[in-house]
mmCIF file of C-alpha atoms in Angstrom:
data_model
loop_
_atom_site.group_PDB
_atom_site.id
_atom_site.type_symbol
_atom_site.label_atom_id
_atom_site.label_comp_id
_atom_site.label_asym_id
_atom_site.label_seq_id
_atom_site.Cartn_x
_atom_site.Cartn_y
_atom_site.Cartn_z
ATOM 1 C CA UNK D 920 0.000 0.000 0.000
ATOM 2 C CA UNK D 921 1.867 3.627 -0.813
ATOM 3 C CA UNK D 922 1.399 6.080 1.496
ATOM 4 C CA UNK D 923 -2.306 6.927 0.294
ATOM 5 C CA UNK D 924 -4.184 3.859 -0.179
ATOM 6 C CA UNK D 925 -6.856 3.368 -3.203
ATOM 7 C CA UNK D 926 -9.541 4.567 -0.949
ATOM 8 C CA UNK D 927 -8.518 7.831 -0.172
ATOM 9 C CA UNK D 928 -6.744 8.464 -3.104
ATOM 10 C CA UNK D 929 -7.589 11.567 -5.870
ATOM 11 C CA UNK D 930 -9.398 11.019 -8.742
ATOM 12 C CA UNK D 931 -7.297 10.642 -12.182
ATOM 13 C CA UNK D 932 -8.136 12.933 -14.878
ATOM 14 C CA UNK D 933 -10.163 11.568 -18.022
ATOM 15 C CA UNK D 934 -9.042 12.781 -21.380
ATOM 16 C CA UNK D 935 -11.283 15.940 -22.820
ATOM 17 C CA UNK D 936 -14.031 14.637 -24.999
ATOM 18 C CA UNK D 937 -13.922 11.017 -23.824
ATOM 19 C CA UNK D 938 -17.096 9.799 -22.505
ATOM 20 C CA UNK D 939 -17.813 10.238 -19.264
ATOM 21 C CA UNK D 940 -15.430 12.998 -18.731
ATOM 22 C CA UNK D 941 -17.664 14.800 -16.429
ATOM 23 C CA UNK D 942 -18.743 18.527 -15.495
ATOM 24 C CA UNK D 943 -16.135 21.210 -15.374
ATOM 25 C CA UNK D 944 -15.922 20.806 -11.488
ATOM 26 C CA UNK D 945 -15.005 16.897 -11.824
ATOM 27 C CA UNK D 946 -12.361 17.434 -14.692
ATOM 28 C CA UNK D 947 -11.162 20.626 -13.006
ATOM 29 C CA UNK D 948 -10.781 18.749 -9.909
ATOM 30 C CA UNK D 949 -8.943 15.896 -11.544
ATOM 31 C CA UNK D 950 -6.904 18.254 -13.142
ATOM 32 C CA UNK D 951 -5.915 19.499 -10.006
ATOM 33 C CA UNK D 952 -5.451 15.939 -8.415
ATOM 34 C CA UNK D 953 -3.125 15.296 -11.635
ATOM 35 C CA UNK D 954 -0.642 17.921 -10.244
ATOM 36 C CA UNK D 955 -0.745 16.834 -6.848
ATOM 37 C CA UNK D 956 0.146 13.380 -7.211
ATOM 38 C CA UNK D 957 3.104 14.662 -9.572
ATOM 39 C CA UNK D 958 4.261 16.167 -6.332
ATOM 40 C CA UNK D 959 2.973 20.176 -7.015
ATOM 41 C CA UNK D 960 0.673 21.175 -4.467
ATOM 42 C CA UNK D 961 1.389 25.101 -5.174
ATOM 43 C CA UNK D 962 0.263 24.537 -9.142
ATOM 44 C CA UNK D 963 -2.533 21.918 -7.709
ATOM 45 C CA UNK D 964 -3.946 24.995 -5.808
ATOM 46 C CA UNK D 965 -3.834 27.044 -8.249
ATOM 47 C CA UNK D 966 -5.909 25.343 -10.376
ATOM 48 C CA UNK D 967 -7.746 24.343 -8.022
ATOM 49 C CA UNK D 968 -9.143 27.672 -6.506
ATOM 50 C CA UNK D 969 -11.104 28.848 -9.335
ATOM 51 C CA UNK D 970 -12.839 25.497 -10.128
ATOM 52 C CA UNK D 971 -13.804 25.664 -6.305
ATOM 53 C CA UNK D 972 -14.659 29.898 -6.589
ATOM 54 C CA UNK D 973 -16.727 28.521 -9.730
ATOM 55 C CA UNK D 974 -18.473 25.610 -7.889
ATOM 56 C CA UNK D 975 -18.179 25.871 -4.071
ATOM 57 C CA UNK D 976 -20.283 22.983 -2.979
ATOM 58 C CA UNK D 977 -17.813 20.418 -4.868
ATOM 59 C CA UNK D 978 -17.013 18.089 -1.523
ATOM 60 C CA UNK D 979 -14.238 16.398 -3.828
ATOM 61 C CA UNK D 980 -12.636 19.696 -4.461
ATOM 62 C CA UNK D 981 -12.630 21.060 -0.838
ATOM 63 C CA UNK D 982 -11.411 17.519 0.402
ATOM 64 C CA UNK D 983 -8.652 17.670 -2.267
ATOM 65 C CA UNK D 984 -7.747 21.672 -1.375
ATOM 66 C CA UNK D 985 -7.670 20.686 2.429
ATOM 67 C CA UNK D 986 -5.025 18.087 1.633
ATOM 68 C CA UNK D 987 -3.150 20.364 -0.796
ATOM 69 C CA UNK D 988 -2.744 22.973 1.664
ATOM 70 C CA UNK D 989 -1.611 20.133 4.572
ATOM 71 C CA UNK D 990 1.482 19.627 2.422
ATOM 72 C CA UNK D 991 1.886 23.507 1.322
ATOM 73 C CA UNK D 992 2.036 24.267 5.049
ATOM 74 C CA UNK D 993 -1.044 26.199 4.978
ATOM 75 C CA UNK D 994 -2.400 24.773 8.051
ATOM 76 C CA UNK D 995 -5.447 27.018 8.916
ATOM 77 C CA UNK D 996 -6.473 27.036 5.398
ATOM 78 C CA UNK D 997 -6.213 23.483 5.510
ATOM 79 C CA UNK D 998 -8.714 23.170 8.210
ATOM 80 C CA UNK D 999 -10.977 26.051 6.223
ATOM 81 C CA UNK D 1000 -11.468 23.725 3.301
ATOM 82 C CA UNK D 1001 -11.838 20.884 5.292
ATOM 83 C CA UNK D 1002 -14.744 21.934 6.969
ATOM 84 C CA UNK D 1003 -16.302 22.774 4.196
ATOM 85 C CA UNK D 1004 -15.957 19.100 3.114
ATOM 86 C CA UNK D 1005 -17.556 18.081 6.182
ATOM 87 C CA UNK D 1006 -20.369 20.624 5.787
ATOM 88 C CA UNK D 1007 -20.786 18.953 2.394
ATOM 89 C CA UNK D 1008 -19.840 15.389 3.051
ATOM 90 C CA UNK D 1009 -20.715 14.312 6.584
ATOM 91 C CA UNK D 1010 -20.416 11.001 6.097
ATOM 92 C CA UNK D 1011 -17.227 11.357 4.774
ATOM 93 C CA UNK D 1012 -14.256 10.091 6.749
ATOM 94 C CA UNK D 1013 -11.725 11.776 4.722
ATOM 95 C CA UNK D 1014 -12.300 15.770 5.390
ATOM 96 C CA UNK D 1015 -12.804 14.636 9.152
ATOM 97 C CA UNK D 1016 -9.603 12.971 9.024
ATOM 98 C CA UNK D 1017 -7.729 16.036 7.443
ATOM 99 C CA UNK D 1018 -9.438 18.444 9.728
ATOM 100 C CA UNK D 1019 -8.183 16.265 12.762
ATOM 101 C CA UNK D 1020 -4.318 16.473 11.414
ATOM 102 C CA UNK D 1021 -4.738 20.095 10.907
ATOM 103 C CA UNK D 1022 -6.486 20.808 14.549
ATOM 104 C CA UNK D 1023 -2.941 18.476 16.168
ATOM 105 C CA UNK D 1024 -0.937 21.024 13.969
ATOM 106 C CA UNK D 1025 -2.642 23.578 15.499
ATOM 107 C CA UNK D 1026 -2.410 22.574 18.962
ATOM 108 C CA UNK D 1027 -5.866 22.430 19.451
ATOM 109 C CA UNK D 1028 -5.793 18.284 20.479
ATOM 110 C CA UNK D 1029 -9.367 17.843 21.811
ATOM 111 C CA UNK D 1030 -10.957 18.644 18.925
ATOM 112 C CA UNK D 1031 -8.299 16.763 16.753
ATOM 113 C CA UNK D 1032 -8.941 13.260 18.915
ATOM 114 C CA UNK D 1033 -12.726 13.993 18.124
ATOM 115 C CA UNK D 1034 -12.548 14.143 15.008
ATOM 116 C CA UNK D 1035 -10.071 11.311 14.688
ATOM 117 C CA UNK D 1036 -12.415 9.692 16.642
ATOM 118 C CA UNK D 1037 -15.622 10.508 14.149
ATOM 119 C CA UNK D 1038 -13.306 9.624 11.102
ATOM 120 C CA UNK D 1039 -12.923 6.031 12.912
ATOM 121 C CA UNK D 1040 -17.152 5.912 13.140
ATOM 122 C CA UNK D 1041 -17.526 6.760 9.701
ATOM 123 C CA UNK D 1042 -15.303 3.989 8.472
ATOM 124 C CA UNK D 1043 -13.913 1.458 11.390
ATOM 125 C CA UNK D 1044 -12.457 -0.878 8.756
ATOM 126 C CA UNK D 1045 -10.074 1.822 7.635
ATOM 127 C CA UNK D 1046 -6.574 1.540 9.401
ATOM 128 C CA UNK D 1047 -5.897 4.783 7.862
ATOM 129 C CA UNK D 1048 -8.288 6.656 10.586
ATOM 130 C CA UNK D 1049 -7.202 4.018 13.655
ATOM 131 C CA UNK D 1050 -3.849 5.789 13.216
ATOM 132 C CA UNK D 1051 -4.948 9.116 13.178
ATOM 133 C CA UNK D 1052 -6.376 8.264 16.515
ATOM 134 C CA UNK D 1053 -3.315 7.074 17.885
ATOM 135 C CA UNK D 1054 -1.279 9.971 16.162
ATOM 136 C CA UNK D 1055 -3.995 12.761 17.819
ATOM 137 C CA UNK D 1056 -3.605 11.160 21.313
ATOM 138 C CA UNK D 1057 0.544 11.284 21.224
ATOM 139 C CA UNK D 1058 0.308 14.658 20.053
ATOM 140 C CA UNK D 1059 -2.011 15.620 23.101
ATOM 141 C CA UNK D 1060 0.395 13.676 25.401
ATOM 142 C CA UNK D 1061 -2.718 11.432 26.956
ATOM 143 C CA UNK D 1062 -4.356 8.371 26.864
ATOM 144 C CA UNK D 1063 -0.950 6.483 26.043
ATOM 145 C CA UNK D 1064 -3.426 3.163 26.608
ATOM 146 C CA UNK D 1065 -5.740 4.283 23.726
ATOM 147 C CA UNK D 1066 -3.505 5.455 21.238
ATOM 148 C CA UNK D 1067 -1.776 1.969 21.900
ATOM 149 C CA UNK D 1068 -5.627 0.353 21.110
ATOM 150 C CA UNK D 1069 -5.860 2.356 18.006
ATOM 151 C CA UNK D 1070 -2.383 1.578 16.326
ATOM 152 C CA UNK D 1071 -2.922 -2.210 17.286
ATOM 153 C CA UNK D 1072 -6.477 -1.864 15.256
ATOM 154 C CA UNK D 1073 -4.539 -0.400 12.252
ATOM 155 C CA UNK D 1074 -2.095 -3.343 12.589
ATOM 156 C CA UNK D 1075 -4.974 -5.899 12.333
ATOM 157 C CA UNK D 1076 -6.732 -4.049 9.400
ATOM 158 C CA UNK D 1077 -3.556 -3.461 7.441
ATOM 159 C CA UNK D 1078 -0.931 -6.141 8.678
ATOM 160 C CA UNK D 1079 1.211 -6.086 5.274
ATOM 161 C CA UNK D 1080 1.841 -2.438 5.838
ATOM 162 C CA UNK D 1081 5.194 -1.012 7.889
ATOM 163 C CA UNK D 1082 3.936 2.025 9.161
ATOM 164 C CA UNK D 1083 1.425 1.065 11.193
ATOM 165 C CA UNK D 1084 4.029 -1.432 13.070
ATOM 166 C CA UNK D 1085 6.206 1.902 13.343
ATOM 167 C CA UNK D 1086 2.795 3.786 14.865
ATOM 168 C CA UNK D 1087 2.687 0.550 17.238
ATOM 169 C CA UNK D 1088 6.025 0.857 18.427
ATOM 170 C CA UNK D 1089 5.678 4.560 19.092
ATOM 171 C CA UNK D 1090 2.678 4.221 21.121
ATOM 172 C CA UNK D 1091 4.324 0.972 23.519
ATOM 173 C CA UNK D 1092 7.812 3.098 23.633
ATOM 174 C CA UNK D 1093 5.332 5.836 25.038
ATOM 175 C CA UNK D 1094 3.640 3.155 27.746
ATOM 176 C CA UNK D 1095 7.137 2.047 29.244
ATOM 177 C CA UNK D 1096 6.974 -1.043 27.173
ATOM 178 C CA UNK D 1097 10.575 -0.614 25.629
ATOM 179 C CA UNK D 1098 10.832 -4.811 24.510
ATOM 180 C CA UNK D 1099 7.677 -5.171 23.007
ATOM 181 C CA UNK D 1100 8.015 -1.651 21.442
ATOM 182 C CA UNK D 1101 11.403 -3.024 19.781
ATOM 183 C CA UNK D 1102 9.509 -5.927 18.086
ATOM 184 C CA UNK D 1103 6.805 -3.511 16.425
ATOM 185 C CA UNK D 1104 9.977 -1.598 15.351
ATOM 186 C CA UNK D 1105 11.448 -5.086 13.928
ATOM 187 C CA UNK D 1106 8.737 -5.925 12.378
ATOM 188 C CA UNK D 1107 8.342 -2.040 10.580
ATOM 189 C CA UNK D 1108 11.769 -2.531 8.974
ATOM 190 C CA UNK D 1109 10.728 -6.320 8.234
ATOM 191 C CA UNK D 1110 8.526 -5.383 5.261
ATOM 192 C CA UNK D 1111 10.661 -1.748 5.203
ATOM 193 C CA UNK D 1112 14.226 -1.840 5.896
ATOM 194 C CA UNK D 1113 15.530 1.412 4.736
ATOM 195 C CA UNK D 1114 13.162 3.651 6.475
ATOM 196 C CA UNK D 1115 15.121 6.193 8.273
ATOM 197 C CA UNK D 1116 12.622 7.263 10.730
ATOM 198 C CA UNK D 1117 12.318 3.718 12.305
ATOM 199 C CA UNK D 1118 15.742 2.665 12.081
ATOM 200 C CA UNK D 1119 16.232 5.175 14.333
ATOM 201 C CA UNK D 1120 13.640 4.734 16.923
ATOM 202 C CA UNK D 1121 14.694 1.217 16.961
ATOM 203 C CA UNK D 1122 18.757 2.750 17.703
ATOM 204 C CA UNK D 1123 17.611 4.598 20.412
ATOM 205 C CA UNK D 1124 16.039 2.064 22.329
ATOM 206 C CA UNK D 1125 19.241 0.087 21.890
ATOM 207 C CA UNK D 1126 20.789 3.035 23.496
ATOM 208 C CA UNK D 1127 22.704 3.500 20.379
ATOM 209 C CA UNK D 1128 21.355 6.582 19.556
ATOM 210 C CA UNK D 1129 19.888 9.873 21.652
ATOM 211 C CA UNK D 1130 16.586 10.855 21.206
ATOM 212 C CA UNK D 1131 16.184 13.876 20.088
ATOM 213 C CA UNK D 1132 13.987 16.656 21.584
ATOM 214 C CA UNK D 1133 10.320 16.105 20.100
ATOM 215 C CA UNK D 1134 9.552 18.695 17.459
ATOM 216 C CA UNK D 1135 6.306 20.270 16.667
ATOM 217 C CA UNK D 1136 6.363 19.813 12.875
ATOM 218 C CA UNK D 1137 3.750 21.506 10.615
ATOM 219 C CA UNK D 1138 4.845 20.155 7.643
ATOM 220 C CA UNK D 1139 6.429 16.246 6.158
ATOM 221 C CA UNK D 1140 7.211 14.834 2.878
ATOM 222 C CA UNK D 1141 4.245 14.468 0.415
ATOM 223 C CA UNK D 1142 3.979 10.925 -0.192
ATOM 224 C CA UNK D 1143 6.620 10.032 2.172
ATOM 225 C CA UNK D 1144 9.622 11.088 -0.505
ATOM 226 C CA UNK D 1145 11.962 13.898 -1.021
ATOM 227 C CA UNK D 1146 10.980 15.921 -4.062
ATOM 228 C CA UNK D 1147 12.506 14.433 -6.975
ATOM 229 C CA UNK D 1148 13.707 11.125 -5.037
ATOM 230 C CA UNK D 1149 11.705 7.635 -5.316
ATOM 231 C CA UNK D 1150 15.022 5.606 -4.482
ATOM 232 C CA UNK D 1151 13.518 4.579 -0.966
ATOM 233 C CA UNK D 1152 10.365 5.255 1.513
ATOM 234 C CA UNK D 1153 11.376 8.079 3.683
ATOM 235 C CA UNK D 1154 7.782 8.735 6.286
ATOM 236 C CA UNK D 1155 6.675 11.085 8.163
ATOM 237 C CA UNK D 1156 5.092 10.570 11.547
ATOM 238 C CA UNK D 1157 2.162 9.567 9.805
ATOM 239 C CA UNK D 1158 0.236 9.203 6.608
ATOM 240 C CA UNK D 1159 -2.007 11.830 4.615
ATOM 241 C CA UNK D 1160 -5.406 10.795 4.269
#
């Protein structure tokens, strides 16, 4: 599974004239999709905003902006088009998800563990939003036992995939559990040995490495890559949604 998983995944643009290519506001929004998976938020967004000025009650196209401006930094305008795709889409897990990353971002962590929380109720076989869960409790520095629950949930929906191991192990390091938090990180670089970020959680709790002071980051790689380098996975804390 890459980084963001068929389900929650953009739309690919149609060619013009084919049939079935849509209104304006789908092949606008594809368009824009087109240019975010090729790594260009700032163009994405810019072709973006006038199909959305054009058409503002495209859920897609809000869901799509809110992630767009995630990876451009743009965190309050992140959570301003996400809520619009909740207004839209209630039932959507996606723009709850998104507006949950943003509100950790932001500091604001009860509201982000909500709507982590609502993401998980709107689709509980997703592993995607079990991890938010356990991402938006870490953040708030609470409920070490639940984020724990959550990332073990993700493990069980999504077994094949390393990151939620690496989620695993964060949340058991965070518990005291230091051996069983060195098996999730085993089992992480198992199925993804040359990710950076896990190979050195794993060093520290060898006491080969120091841990270094937590960081408040508002920003991480889109897709989990440097721009302009597929050699090898390099993750953030967490996946996009």
């Amino acid at each position: 599974m890459t980084d963001v998983d068929a389900r929650t995944a953009p739309p690919q643009p149609q060619k013009a004239g084919s049939a079935g290519s849509g209104t304006p506001t789908e092949i606008g929004v594809a368009r824009a999709a087109a240019y975010f998976e090729r790594i260009d938020p700032a163009t994405a967004a810019q072709h973006l905003e006038p199909v959305l000025a054009a058409d503002p009650t495209s859920a897609a196209g809000w869901i799509l902006m809110a992630r767009i401006r995630l990876v451009l930094d743009e965190v309050d305008r992140a959570l301003d088009a996400a809520n619009r795709g909740i207004e839209l889409a209630p039932e959507d897990p996606r723009p709850l998800a998104i507006a949950s990353r943003a509100l950790t971002l932001l500091g604001r962590h009860e509201e982000a563990v909500t709507m982590a929380y609502r993401a998980v109720i709107a689709e509980p076989k997703n592993a995607l939003w079990h991890d938010r869960v356990a991402w938006s409790l870490l953040a708030a520095e609470r409920q070490y036992a639940d984020a724990e629950q959550a990332a073990r949930t993700a493990v069980g929906l999504d077994p094949d995939e390393a990151h939620y191991y690496f989620t695993h192990g964060v949340t058991l390091d965070a518990l005291g559990h230091a051996d069983q938090a060195r098996q999730a990180f085993l089992l992480s670089l198992k199925l993804e040995p040359e990710n950076p970020v896990a190979q050195h959680r794993l060093a520290v709790l060898n006491g080969e490495a120091v841990r270094e002071p937590e960081k408040k980051k508002r920003g991480w790689k889109l897709f989990g890559r440097r721009s302009g380098d597929v050699s090898g996975p390099v993750r953030p804390e967490e996946f996009l949604p």
